[in-house]
Amino acid sequence: MASPRTTSSARTTLTVHQIKVTLAGSRPPIWRRLEVPSAITLRALHDVMQAAFGWEDYHMWVFESPLGRYGATDRELRINSASAKRLNQVAPGQGDRLSYTYDFGDGWEHTIVVEAVTTPEPGIAYPRCLTGRRACPPEDCGGIWGYDYLLEILADPKHEEHEDRLEWLGLDSADQFHPAAFDLARTNAAVSSLAAILIKE
């Protein structure tokens, strides 16, 4: 929490959203708990999501909220500019929700829940990842159902597609693929280029 000696008016107005982002349909759940500036644009939040999960930003994406759909502006798809809308406008308080879909073909849907709205800590750079579970699926593996099928194939050396999938992933053996792995330090390193200190010490 902010120091009680804080006197700057900025310190009383800046807030941080703590959000839990879960990849819909994942079993066991794949998720990240993030702290981001409340006033972050949805365009910038997209960049944070890509970095935190390990996606490679190859595909189209959209946020869906009670106020509308936001992404790269597309009138036919009724998508408004994500650069013109902030997180605290579409999900202002604890318990609010929105969704984020990445790759309209594979349909990676993420559920975003606001867990808390807090005061930024002096000297801390935001956004940052607090914790998470499990690795992000590979790009272009066919959505959550395709990913489950991929895991089945990798677990069965006798499967007719086993060698092809290893080659596609660039692996020598299935032991090199770690779906349960989550590296907090690596995740925060990926997010760090997007982070800034909101309140100086």
Backbone as JSON, one array per atom type, in Angstrom:
{
  "sequence": "MASPRTTSSARTTLTVHQIKVTLAGSRPPIWRRLEVPSAITLRALHDVMQAAFGWEDYHMWVFESPLGRYGATDRELRINSASAKRLNQVAPGQGDRLSYTYDFGDGWEHTIVVEAVTTPEPGIAYPRCLTGRRACPPEDCGGIWGYDYLLEILADPKHEEHEDRLEWLGLDSADQFHPAAFDLARTNAAVSSLAAILIKE",
  "N": [[0.84, -1.19, 0.0], [0.28, 2.39, -0.38], [2.58, 4.75, 1.05], [1.9, 6.27, 4.25], [2.87, 8.79, 4.38], [2.51, 9.97, 2.01], [1.76, 12.74, -0.01], [1.16, 13.8, -2.47], [-1.33, 14.66, -4.83], [-1.7, 13.0, -6.94], [-1.25, 10.5, -5.96], [-3.54, 9.84, -4.67], [-5.38, 9.49, -6.6], [-4.53, 7.69, -8.56], [-4.99, 4.32, -9.39], [-4.82, 0.72, -9.18], [-5.72, -2.15, -10.97], [-6.31, -5.39, -9.91], [-6.35, -8.31, -11.59], [-7.66, -11.48, -12.53], [-6.89, -13.71, -14.99], [-8.16, -16.18, -16.96], [-7.74, -18.95, -19.08], [-10.3, -19.91, -20.99], [-12.06, -22.98, -20.67], [-9.84, -24.52, -20.18], [-8.41, -27.33, -18.62], [-6.42, -28.93, -16.39], [-6.92, -25.58, -15.01], [-5.54, -22.82, -16.84], [-3.96, -19.95, -15.98], [-3.39, -16.44, -15.11], [-2.52, -14.09, -12.64], [-2.71, -10.71, -12.51], [-1.48, -7.37, -11.98], [-2.44, -4.27, -13.06], [-2.29, -0.88, -14.32], [-5.21, 0.95, -13.55], [-6.18, 2.7, -15.44], [-5.27, 1.77, -17.85], [-5.25, 1.39, -21.39], [-7.36, -0.66, -23.45], [-6.04, -1.51, -25.66], [-3.36, -1.45, -24.84], [-3.61, -3.27, -22.77], [-4.04, -5.59, -24.19], [-1.43, -6.04, -25.18], [-0.17, -6.63, -22.77], [-1.49, -8.99, -22.05], [-0.65, -10.71, -24.09], [2.11, -10.84, -23.54], [2.12, -11.85, -20.9], [0.95, -14.37, -21.08], [2.42, -15.58, -23.04], [1.77, -15.67, -25.68], [2.16, -14.94, -29.24], [1.28, -12.82, -30.7], [0.25, -13.03, -33.33], [-2.25, -12.98, -34.46], [-5.73, -11.88, -34.99], [-7.69, -10.13, -32.5], [-9.95, -9.49, -29.75], [-11.67, -7.62, -27.25], [-14.49, -8.2, -25.23], [-17.17, -6.61, -23.72], [-19.7, -5.34, -21.41], [-20.08, -2.82, -22.46], [-19.45, -2.96, -25.11], [-17.56, -4.14, -28.04], [-14.07, -4.34, -28.44], [-11.1, -3.7, -30.19], [-8.9, -3.96, -32.94], [-10.16, -1.53, -34.99], [-13.11, -2.35, -36.68], [-15.71, -2.06, -38.68], [-17.54, -3.82, -39.89], [-17.41, -6.08, -38.26], [-18.24, -4.94, -35.99], [-16.41, -3.89, -34.15], [-14.92, -1.73, -31.95], [-12.44, 0.87, -31.43], [-9.75, -0.24, -29.5], [-7.87, 1.37, -28.44], [-9.14, 3.59, -27.59], [-10.53, 3.1, -25.31], [-10.58, 2.49, -21.83], [-9.53, 0.2, -19.24], [-10.7, 0.68, -16.72], [-13.04, 1.84, -17.5], [-14.62, -0.08, -18.75], [-14.66, -2.14, -16.95], [-15.01, -1.3, -14.07], [-15.01, -1.96, -11.28], [-14.52, -4.21, -8.41], [-15.25, -7.6, -9.05], [-16.28, -7.17, -11.55], [-16.42, -8.19, -15.0], [-14.91, -9.17, -18.12], [-14.24, -10.36, -21.44], [-11.59, -11.75, -23.43], [-10.63, -12.49, -26.58], [-8.35, -14.26, -28.47], [-7.01, -14.87, -31.63], [-9.11, -15.6, -33.97], [-9.6, -17.9, -35.37], [-8.6, -20.23, -33.94], [-9.73, -19.49, -31.55], [-9.04, -18.66, -28.82], [-10.25, -18.02, -25.87], [-10.28, -15.83, -23.16], [-11.15, -15.34, -19.83], [-11.66, -12.52, -17.9], [-11.48, -11.33, -14.69], [-12.1, -8.82, -12.37], [-10.46, -8.67, -9.43], [-9.73, -6.95, -7.39], [-9.42, -3.45, -6.63], [-6.85, -1.36, -6.1], [-4.43, 0.73, -4.32], [-1.54, 1.95, -5.92], [1.78, 0.75, -5.2], [4.54, 2.56, -3.91], [7.42, 2.93, -5.96], [7.05, 0.56, -7.33], [6.77, -1.11, -10.41], [4.26, -1.19, -12.85], [2.44, -2.8, -15.49], [2.42, -5.95, -13.62], [3.02, -9.42, -12.96], [1.56, -11.43, -10.55], [1.18, -14.11, -9.85], [0.58, -17.4, -11.24], [-0.6, -20.2, -13.25], [0.43, -23.02, -15.0], [1.6, -23.61, -18.4], [1.39, -21.62, -21.39], [-0.58, -22.66, -24.19], [0.74, -23.87, -27.37], [0.97, -21.69, -30.23], [-1.51, -21.81, -32.83], [-2.47, -24.45, -32.5], [-5.01, -25.36, -32.63], [-6.98, -24.38, -30.86], [-8.55, -24.78, -27.57], [-9.51, -27.4, -27.53], [-8.02, -28.61, -29.51], [-5.56, -28.37, -28.31], [-5.82, -30.05, -26.08], [-5.98, -32.44, -27.46], [-3.47, -32.48, -28.64], [-1.88, -32.83, -26.34], [-2.65, -35.42, -25.66], [-1.6, -36.84, -27.82], [1.16, -36.36, -27.52], [1.59, -37.71, -25.17], [1.48, -40.32, -25.9], [3.63, -42.36, -27.27], [3.24, -44.17, -29.31], [1.31, -43.18, -30.92], [0.06, -42.34, -34.13], [0.55, -39.76, -35.0], [2.52, -38.81, -33.41], [5.36, -38.37, -33.87], [5.24, -36.48, -35.91], [4.05, -34.31, -34.6], [5.96, -33.72, -32.66], [8.01, -32.86, -34.32], [6.77, -30.61, -35.42], [6.6, -29.0, -33.17], [9.25, -28.6, -32.77], [10.79, -30.26, -31.16], [12.84, -32.81, -29.64], [11.98, -34.86, -28.05], [9.0, -35.85, -26.22], [9.35, -35.32, -23.57], [10.48, -32.88, -23.39], [8.51, -31.03, -23.49], [6.55, -29.08, -21.43], [3.7, -28.8, -20.07], [2.69, -28.17, -17.54], [4.3, -26.27, -16.49], [5.14, -23.12, -15.04], [6.66, -20.04, -15.02], [7.34, -17.54, -13.01], [9.26, -15.46, -12.83], [10.21, -15.34, -15.45], [7.87, -14.64, -16.76], [7.36, -12.09, -15.69], [9.6, -10.81, -16.64], [9.0, -10.75, -19.34], [6.83, -9.05, -19.3], [7.92, -6.74, -18.37], [8.92, -4.79, -20.16], [6.73, -3.33, -20.74], [6.06, -2.03, -18.5], [5.79, 0.55, -15.96], [6.79, 2.77, -13.34], [4.39, 3.96, -11.19], [4.17, 5.55, -8.92], [6.73, 7.3, -7.47], [9.27, 6.45, -5.11]],
  "CA": [[0.0, 0.0, 0.0], [1.05, 3.62, -0.43], [3.07, 5.25, 2.32], [1.02, 7.26, 4.86], [3.47, 10.12, 4.23], [2.21, 10.45, 0.68], [0.98, 13.98, -0.05], [0.81, 14.14, -3.84], [-2.72, 14.36, -5.2], [-1.7, 11.89, -7.9], [-1.26, 9.26, -5.21], [-4.9, 9.54, -4.21], [-6.25, 9.24, -7.75], [-4.06, 6.53, -9.3], [-5.34, 3.01, -8.84], [-4.35, -0.47, -9.88], [-6.65, -3.27, -11.03], [-5.82, -6.76, -9.82], [-7.24, -9.12, -12.41], [-7.31, -12.88, -12.78], [-7.19, -14.04, -16.39], [-8.18, -17.64, -17.1], [-8.0, -19.44, -20.43], [-11.58, -20.62, -20.89], [-12.08, -24.37, -21.09], [-8.61, -25.24, -19.83], [-8.51, -28.25, -17.49], [-6.52, -27.97, -15.29], [-6.97, -24.19, -15.48], [-4.35, -22.04, -17.19], [-4.35, -18.6, -15.58], [-2.41, -15.47, -14.62], [-3.03, -13.0, -11.81], [-1.95, -9.54, -12.92], [-1.82, -6.02, -11.53], [-2.26, -3.33, -14.17], [-2.89, 0.42, -14.03], [-6.64, 0.95, -13.83], [-6.45, 3.52, -16.62], [-4.64, 1.19, -19.04], [-6.16, 1.21, -22.52], [-7.52, -2.06, -23.82], [-4.97, -1.82, -26.63], [-2.17, -1.78, -24.06], [-3.89, -4.5, -22.03], [-3.79, -6.68, -25.15], [0.01, -6.31, -25.17], [0.14, -7.27, -21.49], [-2.01, -10.36, -22.12], [0.23, -11.47, -24.97], [3.37, -11.07, -22.83], [1.93, -12.64, -19.68], [0.64, -15.76, -21.4], [3.42, -16.14, -23.95], [1.31, -15.66, -27.07], [3.13, -14.3, -30.11], [0.63, -11.68, -31.35], [0.15, -13.3, -34.76], [-3.63, -13.08, -34.93], [-6.7, -10.88, -34.58], [-8.11, -10.25, -31.11], [-11.03, -8.58, -29.37], [-12.24, -7.62, -25.91], [-15.95, -8.05, -25.21], [-17.61, -6.1, -22.43], [-21.07, -4.84, -21.47], [-20.13, -1.57, -23.22], [-19.18, -3.2, -26.52], [-16.41, -4.94, -28.45], [-12.93, -3.45, -28.66], [-9.91, -4.32, -30.76], [-8.58, -3.15, -34.12], [-11.46, -1.07, -35.47], [-13.68, -3.07, -37.82], [-17.14, -1.75, -38.66], [-18.32, -5.0, -40.24], [-17.45, -6.96, -37.09], [-18.7, -4.11, -34.87], [-15.32, -3.78, -33.18], [-14.49, -0.36, -31.75], [-11.01, 1.01, -31.16], [-9.29, -0.58, -28.16], [-7.02, 2.46, -27.97], [-10.0, 4.67, -27.1], [-11.29, 2.65, -24.14], [-9.72, 2.09, -20.72], [-10.01, -0.91, -18.43], [-11.6, 1.15, -15.66], [-14.32, 2.23, -18.08], [-15.42, -1.27, -19.1], [-14.7, -3.02, -15.77], [-14.52, -0.35, -13.06], [-14.92, -2.37, -9.88], [-14.34, -5.61, -8.01], [-16.29, -8.5, -9.51], [-16.61, -6.93, -12.96], [-15.85, -9.17, -15.92], [-14.92, -9.01, -19.57], [-13.53, -11.47, -22.08], [-10.58, -11.41, -24.42], [-10.45, -13.61, -27.51], [-7.17, -14.15, -29.32], [-7.02, -15.79, -32.77], [-10.51, -15.91, -34.26], [-9.68, -19.27, -35.88], [-8.48, -21.16, -32.81], [-10.69, -19.05, -30.55], [-8.54, -18.7, -27.44], [-11.04, -17.07, -25.07], [-9.79, -15.61, -21.8], [-12.08, -14.67, -18.93], [-10.96, -11.55, -17.05], [-12.27, -10.95, -13.52], [-11.47, -7.84, -11.49], [-10.46, -9.17, -8.06], [-9.58, -5.85, -6.45], [-8.9, -2.17, -7.11], [-6.0, -0.97, -4.98], [-3.52, 1.86, -4.49], [-0.22, 1.48, -6.35], [2.85, 0.83, -4.22], [5.67, 3.39, -4.35], [8.59, 2.24, -6.48], [6.71, -0.67, -8.03], [6.41, -0.92, -11.82], [3.06, -1.89, -13.31], [1.85, -4.04, -14.97], [3.27, -7.03, -13.15], [2.32, -10.68, -12.71], [1.7, -11.87, -9.16], [1.29, -15.57, -9.86], [-0.11, -18.02, -12.37], [-0.52, -21.65, -13.3], [0.55, -23.77, -16.25], [2.17, -22.96, -19.58], [0.49, -21.25, -22.48], [-0.54, -23.6, -25.31], [1.43, -23.37, -28.57], [0.16, -21.03, -31.26], [-2.03, -22.55, -33.99], [-2.66, -25.89, -32.26], [-6.41, -25.73, -32.81], [-7.84, -24.0, -29.75], [-8.39, -25.57, -26.35], [-9.75, -28.82, -27.82], [-6.84, -29.05, -30.23], [-4.46, -28.48, -27.35], [-6.04, -31.29, -25.33], [-5.63, -33.55, -28.37], [-2.01, -32.45, -28.74], [-1.32, -33.44, -25.13], [-2.88, -36.86, -25.78], [-0.64, -37.37, -28.79], [2.5, -36.33, -26.95], [1.67, -38.69, -24.08], [1.41, -41.66, -26.48], [4.69, -42.5, -28.27], [2.81, -45.04, -30.4], [0.3, -42.49, -31.73], [0.55, -42.15, -35.5], [0.94, -38.36, -35.21], [3.46, -38.42, -32.36], [6.6, -37.83, -34.43], [4.92, -35.25, -36.66], [3.81, -33.22, -33.64], [7.26, -33.35, -32.1], [8.72, -32.08, -35.33], [6.07, -29.33, -35.52], [6.98, -28.22, -31.99], [10.7, -28.43, -32.74], [11.3, -30.99, -30.01], [13.41, -34.13, -29.86], [11.17, -35.84, -27.32], [7.87, -35.27, -25.5], [9.81, -34.9, -22.24], [10.9, -31.48, -23.46], [7.3, -30.19, -23.45], [6.15, -29.02, -20.02], [2.44, -28.05, -19.97], [2.41, -27.76, -16.16], [5.3, -25.31, -16.05], [4.89, -21.68, -15.0], [7.87, -19.37, -14.54], [6.94, -16.18, -12.65], [10.32, -14.52, -13.17], [10.23, -15.19, -16.91], [6.66, -13.92, -17.13], [7.55, -10.68, -15.37], [10.6, -10.28, -17.57], [8.3, -10.48, -20.6], [5.92, -7.93, -19.09], [8.67, -5.57, -17.87], [9.09, -3.74, -21.18], [5.47, -2.59, -20.8], [5.79, -1.54, -17.15], [6.3, 1.84, -15.52], [6.52, 3.09, -11.94], [3.3, 4.94, -11.1], [4.48, 6.46, -7.82], [8.13, 7.19, -7.08], [9.49, 6.32, -3.65]],
  "C": [[0.88, 1.25, 0.0], [1.45, 4.07, 0.96], [2.11, 6.26, 2.9], [1.57, 8.67, 4.76], [3.17, 10.73, 2.87], [1.35, 11.71, 0.73], [0.54, 14.35, -1.45], [-0.62, 13.76, -4.15], [-2.78, 13.2, -6.16], [-1.8, 10.56, -7.17], [-2.66, 8.88, -4.75], [-5.82, 9.2, -5.38], [-5.81, 8.02, -8.56], [-4.5, 5.26, -8.61], [-4.83, 1.91, -9.75], [-5.45, -1.52, -9.84], [-5.89, -4.58, -10.86], [-6.81, -7.63, -10.55], [-6.73, -10.56, -12.48], [-7.8, -13.23, -14.17], [-7.06, -15.54, -16.56], [-8.49, -18.01, -18.53], [-9.22, -20.36, -20.38], [-11.47, -22.04, -21.41], [-10.85, -25.16, -20.71], [-8.82, -26.06, -18.56], [-7.25, -29.1, -17.42], [-6.42, -26.53, -15.8], [-5.59, -23.6, -15.76], [-4.7, -20.6, -16.89], [-3.16, -17.77, -15.14], [-3.15, -14.46, -13.74], [-2.12, -11.8, -12.03], [-2.4, -8.3, -12.16], [-1.47, -5.07, -12.67], [-2.82, -1.97, -13.76], [-4.37, 0.41, -14.41], [-6.98, 1.69, -15.12], [-5.78, 2.99, -17.89], [-5.66, 1.08, -20.16], [-6.27, -0.28, -22.82], [-6.49, -2.46, -24.86], [-3.69, -2.2, -25.9], [-2.39, -3.05, -23.24], [-3.7, -5.72, -22.92], [-2.31, -7.05, -25.15], [0.42, -7.03, -23.89], [-0.31, -8.73, -21.51], [-1.09, -11.24, -22.97], [1.54, -11.82, -24.24], [3.2, -12.02, -21.66], [1.65, -14.11, -19.97], [1.7, -16.4, -22.29], [2.9, -16.32, -25.36], [2.27, -14.82, -27.92], [2.53, -13.2, -30.98], [0.58, -11.83, -32.88], [-1.24, -13.03, -35.31], [-4.5, -11.92, -34.45], [-7.17, -11.16, -33.14], [-9.22, -9.25, -30.83], [-11.35, -8.73, -27.89], [-13.75, -7.47, -26.04], [-16.38, -7.68, -23.81], [-19.07, -5.66, -22.54], [-21.2, -3.55, -22.29], [-19.86, -1.76, -24.7], [-17.95, -4.05, -26.75], [-15.28, -4.0, -28.85], [-11.72, -4.24, -29.14], [-9.38, -3.39, -31.83], [-9.91, -2.8, -34.78], [-11.9, -1.8, -36.73], [-15.19, -2.88, -37.78], [-17.99, -2.98, -38.96], [-18.46, -5.95, -39.05], [-17.92, -6.23, -35.83], [-17.67, -4.07, -33.74], [-14.87, -2.32, -33.13], [-13.01, -0.32, -31.38], [-10.67, 0.71, -29.7], [-8.41, 0.52, -27.58], [-7.83, 3.57, -27.32], [-10.78, 4.28, -25.85], [-10.33, 2.12, -23.09], [-10.37, 0.95, -19.93], [-11.0, -0.43, -17.37], [-12.91, 1.73, -16.17], [-15.22, 1.03, -18.33], [-15.57, -2.24, -17.92], [-14.2, -2.22, -14.58], [-14.28, -0.91, -11.67], [-14.75, -3.85, -9.66], [-15.53, -6.44, -8.45], [-16.69, -8.29, -10.96], [-15.83, -7.89, -13.86], [-15.85, -8.66, -17.35], [-14.17, -10.2, -20.15], [-12.58, -10.93, -23.14], [-10.37, -12.64, -25.29], [-9.26, -13.31, -28.41], [-7.21, -15.25, -30.37], [-8.45, -16.27, -33.04], [-10.68, -17.31, -34.84], [-9.65, -20.29, -34.76], [-9.42, -20.78, -31.66], [-10.22, -19.2, -29.12], [-9.26, -17.63, -26.63], [-10.5, -17.03, -23.65], [-10.86, -14.87, -21.01], [-11.29, -13.79, -17.97], [-11.9, -11.14, -15.93], [-11.48, -9.95, -12.69], [-11.59, -8.34, -10.05], [-10.38, -8.05, -7.02], [-9.13, -4.59, -7.2], [-8.16, -1.56, -5.93], [-5.17, 0.27, -5.31], [-2.16, 1.33, -4.93], [0.82, 1.67, -5.25], [3.98, 1.71, -4.75], [6.84, 2.54, -4.84], [8.32, 0.97, -7.23], [6.26, -0.35, -9.46], [5.2, -1.79, -12.16], [2.95, -1.75, -14.82], [2.91, -5.01, -14.44], [2.39, -8.26, -12.93], [2.6, -11.1, -11.27], [1.91, -13.37, -9.05], [0.55, -16.11, -11.08], [0.03, -19.53, -12.3], [-0.47, -22.12, -14.75], [1.01, -22.9, -17.43], [1.09, -22.6, -20.58], [0.55, -22.3, -23.58], [0.23, -23.02, -26.5], [0.46, -22.66, -29.51], [-0.31, -22.06, -32.29], [-2.2, -24.05, -33.75], [-4.14, -26.29, -32.28], [-7.34, -25.39, -31.67], [-7.7, -24.97, -28.58], [-8.6, -27.05, -26.61], [-8.57, -29.4, -28.6], [-5.64, -29.22, -29.32], [-4.6, -29.75, -26.51], [-5.64, -32.51, -26.18], [-4.11, -33.64, -28.55], [-1.36, -33.12, -27.53], [-1.51, -34.96, -25.14], [-1.85, -37.49, -26.7], [0.76, -37.42, -28.21], [2.68, -37.37, -25.85], [1.7, -40.13, -24.6], [2.46, -41.81, -27.59], [4.28, -43.35, -29.47], [1.76, -44.38, -31.29], [0.88, -42.18, -33.11], [1.01, -40.72, -35.79], [2.05, -37.91, -34.25], [4.72, -37.75, -32.93], [6.36, -36.53, -35.19], [4.72, -34.07, -35.72], [5.1, -32.79, -32.96], [8.04, -32.47, -33.07], [8.11, -30.68, -35.45], [6.44, -28.41, -34.34], [8.47, -27.95, -31.9], [11.36, -29.11, -31.57], [11.89, -32.33, -30.43], [12.6, -35.22, -29.18], [10.05, -35.11, -26.58], [8.26, -34.79, -24.12], [10.23, -33.44, -22.21], [9.72, -30.51, -23.42], [6.73, -30.24, -22.04], [4.87, -28.2, -19.84], [2.13, -27.55, -18.58], [3.33, -26.65, -15.68], [4.77, -23.88, -16.06], [6.09, -21.02, -14.34], [7.52, -17.9, -14.28], [7.99, -15.16, -13.07], [10.36, -14.27, -14.68], [9.01, -14.4, -17.39], [6.83, -12.43, -16.85], [8.63, -10.03, -16.23], [9.95, -9.92, -18.9], [7.41, -9.25, -20.49], [6.69, -6.63, -18.81], [8.83, -4.45, -18.88], [7.84, -2.87, -21.3], [5.18, -1.85, -19.49], [6.42, -0.18, -16.88], [5.94, 2.04, -14.06], [5.47, 4.2, -11.89], [3.57, 5.99, -10.03], [5.93, 6.25, -7.41], [8.23, 7.14, -5.56], [9.9, 7.66, -3.04]]
}
